[in-house]
């Protein structure tokens, strides 16, 4: 039941991301303040539902739910809890969920800490952030779903986490690395928003 909840949360996040990509951009184009004001709550909603999905995946690891293919292939019932937590992003599918979480976190940070920006500029920035999220969430759901249950049988104890990843350095390395990588999406979104608006002024800088 928990993995299915995570799956639904990712789908809802994708729907919100699509709306965030379109509505604020339309508002900036038409000068519609109501549409532009949709950007901030959409960014918050995206973060909320991706966080729910991430927590559901984490729960599946901590609960040794080996009916979930990704959990079965990357964890073991004898694994210490801190390695079970890091196993969430040990493989391709889980690392995409972590990536999406970082991306929506950065989007929410822009929404919260850019209140001095003109609404038109902020709407374009958050719309571009939404478009990036659409790409990653769609890719995750369509080709790399961490909540799939497709194993022909459920292993009793799991396959185990790659021994190379059972190290403290590799617990902190991916999140800190992703924080920087994904953070560049903010600079990208500001650049694209400036191109869309035709403005490279002090507000943009």
PDB file of C-alpha atoms in Angstrom:
ATOM      1  CA  UNK A   1       0.000   0.000   0.000  1.00  0.00           C
ATOM      2  CA  UNK A   2       2.813   2.455   0.869  1.00  0.00           C
ATOM      3  CA  UNK A   3       4.626   1.969  -2.478  1.00  0.00           C
ATOM      4  CA  UNK A   4       1.344   2.601  -4.311  1.00  0.00           C
ATOM      5  CA  UNK A   5       0.945   5.812  -2.306  1.00  0.00           C
ATOM      6  CA  UNK A   6       4.422   6.854  -3.450  1.00  0.00           C
ATOM      7  CA  UNK A   7       3.479   6.092  -7.047  1.00  0.00           C
ATOM      8  CA  UNK A   8       0.337   8.227  -6.804  1.00  0.00           C
ATOM      9  CA  UNK A   9       2.331  11.052  -5.170  1.00  0.00           C
ATOM     10  CA  UNK A  10       4.777  11.087  -8.102  1.00  0.00           C
ATOM     11  CA  UNK A  11       1.863  11.209 -10.563  1.00  0.00           C
ATOM     12  CA  UNK A  12       0.278  14.137  -8.695  1.00  0.00           C
ATOM     13  CA  UNK A  13       3.655  15.907  -8.630  1.00  0.00           C
ATOM     14  CA  UNK A  14       3.892  15.453 -12.404  1.00  0.00           C
ATOM     15  CA  UNK A  15       0.408  16.932 -12.916  1.00  0.00           C
ATOM     16  CA  UNK A  16       1.324  19.932 -10.741  1.00  0.00           C
ATOM     17  CA  UNK A  17       4.597  20.341 -12.665  1.00  0.00           C
ATOM     18  CA  UNK A  18       2.702  20.430 -15.976  1.00  0.00           C
ATOM     19  CA  UNK A  19       0.329  23.084 -14.610  1.00  0.00           C
ATOM     20  CA  UNK A  20       3.282  25.049 -13.190  1.00  0.00           C
ATOM     21  CA  UNK A  21       4.918  24.969 -16.628  1.00  0.00           C
ATOM     22  CA  UNK A  22       1.890  26.441 -18.373  1.00  0.00           C
ATOM     23  CA  UNK A  23      -0.258  28.627 -16.117  1.00  0.00           C
ATOM     24  CA  UNK A  24       2.374  31.098 -14.767  1.00  0.00           C
ATOM     25  CA  UNK A  25       3.926  31.408 -18.234  1.00  0.00           C
ATOM     26  CA  UNK A  26       0.502  32.255 -19.658  1.00  0.00           C
ATOM     27  CA  UNK A  27       0.009  34.738 -16.818  1.00  0.00           C
ATOM     28  CA  UNK A  28       3.318  36.473 -17.568  1.00  0.00           C
ATOM     29  CA  UNK A  29       2.409  36.667 -21.253  1.00  0.00           C
ATOM     30  CA  UNK A  30      -1.097  38.052 -20.650  1.00  0.00           C
ATOM     31  CA  UNK A  31      -0.304  40.112 -17.546  1.00  0.00           C
ATOM     32  CA  UNK A  32      -2.760  37.989 -15.551  1.00  0.00           C
ATOM     33  CA  UNK A  33      -1.804  38.320 -11.875  1.00  0.00           C
ATOM     34  CA  UNK A  34      -4.052  35.426 -10.820  1.00  0.00           C
ATOM     35  CA  UNK A  35      -2.265  33.042 -13.187  1.00  0.00           C
ATOM     36  CA  UNK A  36       1.142  34.372 -12.153  1.00  0.00           C
ATOM     37  CA  UNK A  37       0.297  33.871  -8.473  1.00  0.00           C
ATOM     38  CA  UNK A  38      -0.258  30.161  -9.186  1.00  0.00           C
ATOM     39  CA  UNK A  39       3.519  29.650  -9.463  1.00  0.00           C
ATOM     40  CA  UNK A  40       4.384  29.757  -5.747  1.00  0.00           C
ATOM     41  CA  UNK A  41       1.732  27.302  -4.457  1.00  0.00           C
ATOM     42  CA  UNK A  42       2.500  25.003  -7.388  1.00  0.00           C
ATOM     43  CA  UNK A  43       6.187  24.930  -6.410  1.00  0.00           C
ATOM     44  CA  UNK A  44       5.198  24.117  -2.826  1.00  0.00           C
ATOM     45  CA  UNK A  45       2.785  21.392  -3.979  1.00  0.00           C
ATOM     46  CA  UNK A  46       5.421  19.786  -6.160  1.00  0.00           C
ATOM     47  CA  UNK A  47       7.878  19.650  -3.274  1.00  0.00           C
ATOM     48  CA  UNK A  48       5.233  18.193  -0.955  1.00  0.00           C
ATOM     49  CA  UNK A  49       4.262  15.314  -3.239  1.00  0.00           C
ATOM     50  CA  UNK A  50       7.806  14.434  -4.301  1.00  0.00           C
ATOM     51  CA  UNK A  51       8.748  14.429  -0.605  1.00  0.00           C
ATOM     52  CA  UNK A  52       5.846  12.049   0.093  1.00  0.00           C
ATOM     53  CA  UNK A  53       7.086   9.745  -2.697  1.00  0.00           C
ATOM     54  CA  UNK A  54      10.638   9.866  -1.330  1.00  0.00           C
ATOM     55  CA  UNK A  55       9.435   9.058   2.195  1.00  0.00           C
ATOM     56  CA  UNK A  56       7.341   6.153   0.885  1.00  0.00           C
ATOM     57  CA  UNK A  57      10.401   4.724  -0.862  1.00  0.00           C
ATOM     58  CA  UNK A  58      12.468   5.208   2.300  1.00  0.00           C
ATOM     59  CA  UNK A  59       9.799   3.410   4.318  1.00  0.00           C
ATOM     60  CA  UNK A  60       9.875   0.498   1.868  1.00  0.00           C
ATOM     61  CA  UNK A  61      13.616   0.135   2.498  1.00  0.00           C
ATOM     62  CA  UNK A  62      13.358   0.418   6.292  1.00  0.00           C
ATOM     63  CA  UNK A  63      10.444  -2.055   6.337  1.00  0.00           C
ATOM     64  CA  UNK A  64      12.319  -4.562   4.111  1.00  0.00           C
ATOM     65  CA  UNK A  65       9.500  -4.549   1.556  1.00  0.00           C
ATOM     66  CA  UNK A  66      11.167  -6.883  -0.948  1.00  0.00           C
ATOM     67  CA  UNK A  67       7.996  -7.065  -3.030  1.00  0.00           C
ATOM     68  CA  UNK A  68       9.252  -3.766  -4.505  1.00  0.00           C
ATOM     69  CA  UNK A  69      11.802  -4.647  -7.188  1.00  0.00           C
ATOM     70  CA  UNK A  70      14.092  -1.713  -6.479  1.00  0.00           C
ATOM     71  CA  UNK A  71      14.199  -2.499  -2.751  1.00  0.00           C
ATOM     72  CA  UNK A  72      14.859  -6.191  -3.361  1.00  0.00           C
ATOM     73  CA  UNK A  73      17.776  -5.427  -5.680  1.00  0.00           C
ATOM     74  CA  UNK A  74      19.442  -2.809  -3.475  1.00  0.00           C
ATOM     75  CA  UNK A  75      18.890  -3.823   0.137  1.00  0.00           C
ATOM     76  CA  UNK A  76      19.063  -6.712   2.588  1.00  0.00           C
ATOM     77  CA  UNK A  77      17.280  -7.461   5.859  1.00  0.00           C
ATOM     78  CA  UNK A  78      20.651  -7.588   7.675  1.00  0.00           C
ATOM     79  CA  UNK A  79      21.727  -4.159   6.405  1.00  0.00           C
ATOM     80  CA  UNK A  80      22.184  -1.485   9.138  1.00  0.00           C
ATOM     81  CA  UNK A  81      19.486   1.173   9.104  1.00  0.00           C
ATOM     82  CA  UNK A  82      21.858   3.939   7.966  1.00  0.00           C
ATOM     83  CA  UNK A  83      22.830   1.920   4.887  1.00  0.00           C
ATOM     84  CA  UNK A  84      19.161   1.192   4.240  1.00  0.00           C
ATOM     85  CA  UNK A  85      18.606   4.948   4.188  1.00  0.00           C
ATOM     86  CA  UNK A  86      21.465   5.503   1.754  1.00  0.00           C
ATOM     87  CA  UNK A  87      20.317   2.531  -0.358  1.00  0.00           C
ATOM     88  CA  UNK A  88      17.314   4.677  -1.318  1.00  0.00           C
ATOM     89  CA  UNK A  89      19.586   6.493  -3.790  1.00  0.00           C
ATOM     90  CA  UNK A  90      21.995   3.601  -4.431  1.00  0.00           C
ATOM     91  CA  UNK A  91      20.486   2.715  -7.814  1.00  0.00           C
ATOM     92  CA  UNK A  92      19.237   4.505 -10.899  1.00  0.00           C
ATOM     93  CA  UNK A  93      15.544   4.632  -9.951  1.00  0.00           C
ATOM     94  CA  UNK A  94      16.033   5.924  -6.416  1.00  0.00           C
ATOM     95  CA  UNK A  95      18.662   8.453  -7.450  1.00  0.00           C
ATOM     96  CA  UNK A  96      16.122   9.954  -9.858  1.00  0.00           C
ATOM     97  CA  UNK A  97      13.661  10.378  -6.986  1.00  0.00           C
ATOM     98  CA  UNK A  98      16.407  12.078  -4.943  1.00  0.00           C
ATOM     99  CA  UNK A  99      17.174  14.265  -7.969  1.00  0.00           C
ATOM    100  CA  UNK A 100      13.498  15.218  -8.289  1.00  0.00           C
ATOM    101  CA  UNK A 101      13.358  15.995  -4.557  1.00  0.00           C
ATOM    102  CA  UNK A 102      16.382  18.298  -4.838  1.00  0.00           C
ATOM    103  CA  UNK A 103      14.909  19.930  -7.948  1.00  0.00           C
ATOM    104  CA  UNK A 104      11.555  20.663  -6.324  1.00  0.00           C
ATOM    105  CA  UNK A 105      13.365  21.824  -3.191  1.00  0.00           C
ATOM    106  CA  UNK A 106      15.319  24.359  -5.234  1.00  0.00           C
ATOM    107  CA  UNK A 107      12.107  25.438  -6.964  1.00  0.00           C
ATOM    108  CA  UNK A 108      10.433  26.018  -3.609  1.00  0.00           C
ATOM    109  CA  UNK A 109      13.501  27.944  -2.394  1.00  0.00           C
ATOM    110  CA  UNK A 110      13.238  30.240  -5.412  1.00  0.00           C
ATOM    111  CA  UNK A 111       9.522  30.760  -4.676  1.00  0.00           C
ATOM    112  CA  UNK A 112      10.215  31.651  -1.029  1.00  0.00           C
ATOM    113  CA  UNK A 113      13.386  33.733  -1.326  1.00  0.00           C
ATOM    114  CA  UNK A 114      12.604  35.692  -4.504  1.00  0.00           C
ATOM    115  CA  UNK A 115       9.706  37.734  -3.229  1.00  0.00           C
ATOM    116  CA  UNK A 116      11.406  40.972  -4.284  1.00  0.00           C
ATOM    117  CA  UNK A 117      11.406  39.937  -7.944  1.00  0.00           C
ATOM    118  CA  UNK A 118       8.695  41.257 -10.254  1.00  0.00           C
ATOM    119  CA  UNK A 119       5.832  38.752 -10.511  1.00  0.00           C
ATOM    120  CA  UNK A 120       6.307  38.460 -14.239  1.00  0.00           C
ATOM    121  CA  UNK A 121       9.966  37.462 -13.874  1.00  0.00           C
ATOM    122  CA  UNK A 122       9.338  35.022 -11.030  1.00  0.00           C
ATOM    123  CA  UNK A 123       6.477  33.409 -12.945  1.00  0.00           C
ATOM    124  CA  UNK A 124       8.737  32.697 -15.898  1.00  0.00           C
ATOM    125  CA  UNK A 125      11.511  31.333 -13.674  1.00  0.00           C
ATOM    126  CA  UNK A 126       9.178  28.959 -11.832  1.00  0.00           C
ATOM    127  CA  UNK A 127       7.522  27.911 -15.100  1.00  0.00           C
ATOM    128  CA  UNK A 128      10.920  26.888 -16.466  1.00  0.00           C
ATOM    129  CA  UNK A 129      11.662  25.024 -13.208  1.00  0.00           C
ATOM    130  CA  UNK A 130       8.326  23.273 -13.698  1.00  0.00           C
ATOM    131  CA  UNK A 131       9.301  22.239 -17.231  1.00  0.00           C
ATOM    132  CA  UNK A 132      12.529  20.701 -15.944  1.00  0.00           C
ATOM    133  CA  UNK A 133      10.536  18.807 -13.315  1.00  0.00           C
ATOM    134  CA  UNK A 134       8.150  17.508 -15.968  1.00  0.00           C
ATOM    135  CA  UNK A 135      11.090  15.970 -17.799  1.00  0.00           C
ATOM    136  CA  UNK A 136      12.544  14.222 -14.764  1.00  0.00           C
ATOM    137  CA  UNK A 137       9.220  13.082 -13.287  1.00  0.00           C
ATOM    138  CA  UNK A 138       7.984  11.775 -16.631  1.00  0.00           C
ATOM    139  CA  UNK A 139      11.246   9.904 -17.197  1.00  0.00           C
ATOM    140  CA  UNK A 140      11.046   8.420 -13.680  1.00  0.00           C
ATOM    141  CA  UNK A 141       7.457   7.251 -14.037  1.00  0.00           C
ATOM    142  CA  UNK A 142       7.736   5.952 -17.593  1.00  0.00           C
ATOM    143  CA  UNK A 143      11.141   4.241 -17.609  1.00  0.00           C
ATOM    144  CA  UNK A 144      12.627   4.111 -14.096  1.00  0.00           C
ATOM    145  CA  UNK A 145       9.789   3.648 -11.625  1.00  0.00           C
ATOM    146  CA  UNK A 146      11.197   2.788  -8.175  1.00  0.00           C
ATOM    147  CA  UNK A 147       7.816   1.465  -6.995  1.00  0.00           C
ATOM    148  CA  UNK A 148       7.446  -1.342  -9.552  1.00  0.00           C
ATOM    149  CA  UNK A 149       6.586  -4.807  -8.249  1.00  0.00           C
ATOM    150  CA  UNK A 150       7.666  -6.960 -11.197  1.00  0.00           C
ATOM    151  CA  UNK A 151       9.788  -9.690  -9.625  1.00  0.00           C
ATOM    152  CA  UNK A 152       8.462 -13.220 -10.339  1.00  0.00           C
ATOM    153  CA  UNK A 153       9.149 -14.043  -6.666  1.00  0.00           C
ATOM    154  CA  UNK A 154       9.916 -12.063  -3.508  1.00  0.00           C
ATOM    155  CA  UNK A 155      13.399 -12.799  -2.119  1.00  0.00           C
ATOM    156  CA  UNK A 156      13.302 -13.486   1.603  1.00  0.00           C
ATOM    157  CA  UNK A 157      16.235 -11.236   2.513  1.00  0.00           C
ATOM    158  CA  UNK A 158      16.922  -9.073  -0.534  1.00  0.00           C
ATOM    159  CA  UNK A 159      19.880  -8.980  -2.885  1.00  0.00           C
ATOM    160  CA  UNK A 160      22.003  -6.587  -0.738  1.00  0.00           C
ATOM    161  CA  UNK A 161      23.492  -3.160  -1.258  1.00  0.00           C
ATOM    162  CA  UNK A 162      26.598  -3.004  -3.443  1.00  0.00           C
ATOM    163  CA  UNK A 163      29.539  -3.446  -1.008  1.00  0.00           C
ATOM    164  CA  UNK A 164      31.307  -0.479  -2.615  1.00  0.00           C
ATOM    165  CA  UNK A 165      28.438   1.736  -1.429  1.00  0.00           C
ATOM    166  CA  UNK A 166      28.587   0.542   2.182  1.00  0.00           C
ATOM    167  CA  UNK A 167      30.770   3.412   3.348  1.00  0.00           C
ATOM    168  CA  UNK A 168      30.003   6.596   5.283  1.00  0.00           C
ATOM    169  CA  UNK A 169      31.490   8.768   2.536  1.00  0.00           C
ATOM    170  CA  UNK A 170      29.038   7.337   0.050  1.00  0.00           C
ATOM    171  CA  UNK A 171      26.147   8.099   2.392  1.00  0.00           C
ATOM    172  CA  UNK A 172      26.801  11.857   2.212  1.00  0.00           C
ATOM    173  CA  UNK A 173      28.371  12.075  -1.256  1.00  0.00           C
ATOM    174  CA  UNK A 174      25.320  11.722  -3.573  1.00  0.00           C
ATOM    175  CA  UNK A 175      23.048  14.189  -1.721  1.00  0.00           C
ATOM    176  CA  UNK A 176      25.738  16.863  -1.531  1.00  0.00           C
ATOM    177  CA  UNK A 177      26.771  16.266  -5.150  1.00  0.00           C
ATOM    178  CA  UNK A 178      23.168  16.434  -6.350  1.00  0.00           C
ATOM    179  CA  UNK A 179      22.570  19.609  -4.352  1.00  0.00           C
ATOM    180  CA  UNK A 180      25.182  21.343  -6.472  1.00  0.00           C
ATOM    181  CA  UNK A 181      24.285  19.715  -9.789  1.00  0.00           C
ATOM    182  CA  UNK A 182      20.580  20.370  -9.452  1.00  0.00           C
ATOM    183  CA  UNK A 183      21.205  23.880  -8.159  1.00  0.00           C
ATOM    184  CA  UNK A 184      22.420  24.874 -11.614  1.00  0.00           C
ATOM    185  CA  UNK A 185      18.809  24.486 -12.775  1.00  0.00           C
ATOM    186  CA  UNK A 186      18.052  27.734 -10.922  1.00  0.00           C
ATOM    187  CA  UNK A 187      20.641  29.688 -12.912  1.00  0.00           C
ATOM    188  CA  UNK A 188      19.365  28.025 -16.093  1.00  0.00           C
ATOM    189  CA  UNK A 189      15.753  28.948 -15.270  1.00  0.00           C
ATOM    190  CA  UNK A 190      16.711  32.589 -14.666  1.00  0.00           C
ATOM    191  CA  UNK A 191      18.593  32.708 -17.971  1.00  0.00           C
ATOM    192  CA  UNK A 192      15.696  31.211 -19.947  1.00  0.00           C
ATOM    193  CA  UNK A 193      13.197  33.487 -18.173  1.00  0.00           C
ATOM    194  CA  UNK A 194      15.286  36.500 -19.184  1.00  0.00           C
ATOM    195  CA  UNK A 195      15.351  35.327 -22.793  1.00  0.00           C
ATOM    196  CA  UNK A 196      11.585  34.787 -22.759  1.00  0.00           C
ATOM    197  CA  UNK A 197      10.984  38.257 -21.352  1.00  0.00           C
ATOM    198  CA  UNK A 198      13.682  39.962 -23.405  1.00  0.00           C
ATOM    199  CA  UNK A 199      15.091  41.554 -20.242  1.00  0.00           C
ATOM    200  CA  UNK A 200      18.651  41.376 -18.956  1.00  0.00           C
ATOM    201  CA  UNK A 201      18.344  44.154 -16.414  1.00  0.00           C
ATOM    202  CA  UNK A 202      19.156  44.604 -12.724  1.00  0.00           C
ATOM    203  CA  UNK A 203      16.137  42.534 -11.626  1.00  0.00           C
ATOM    204  CA  UNK A 204      17.392  39.580 -13.661  1.00  0.00           C
ATOM    205  CA  UNK A 205      20.955  39.922 -12.335  1.00  0.00           C
TER     206      UNK A 205
END
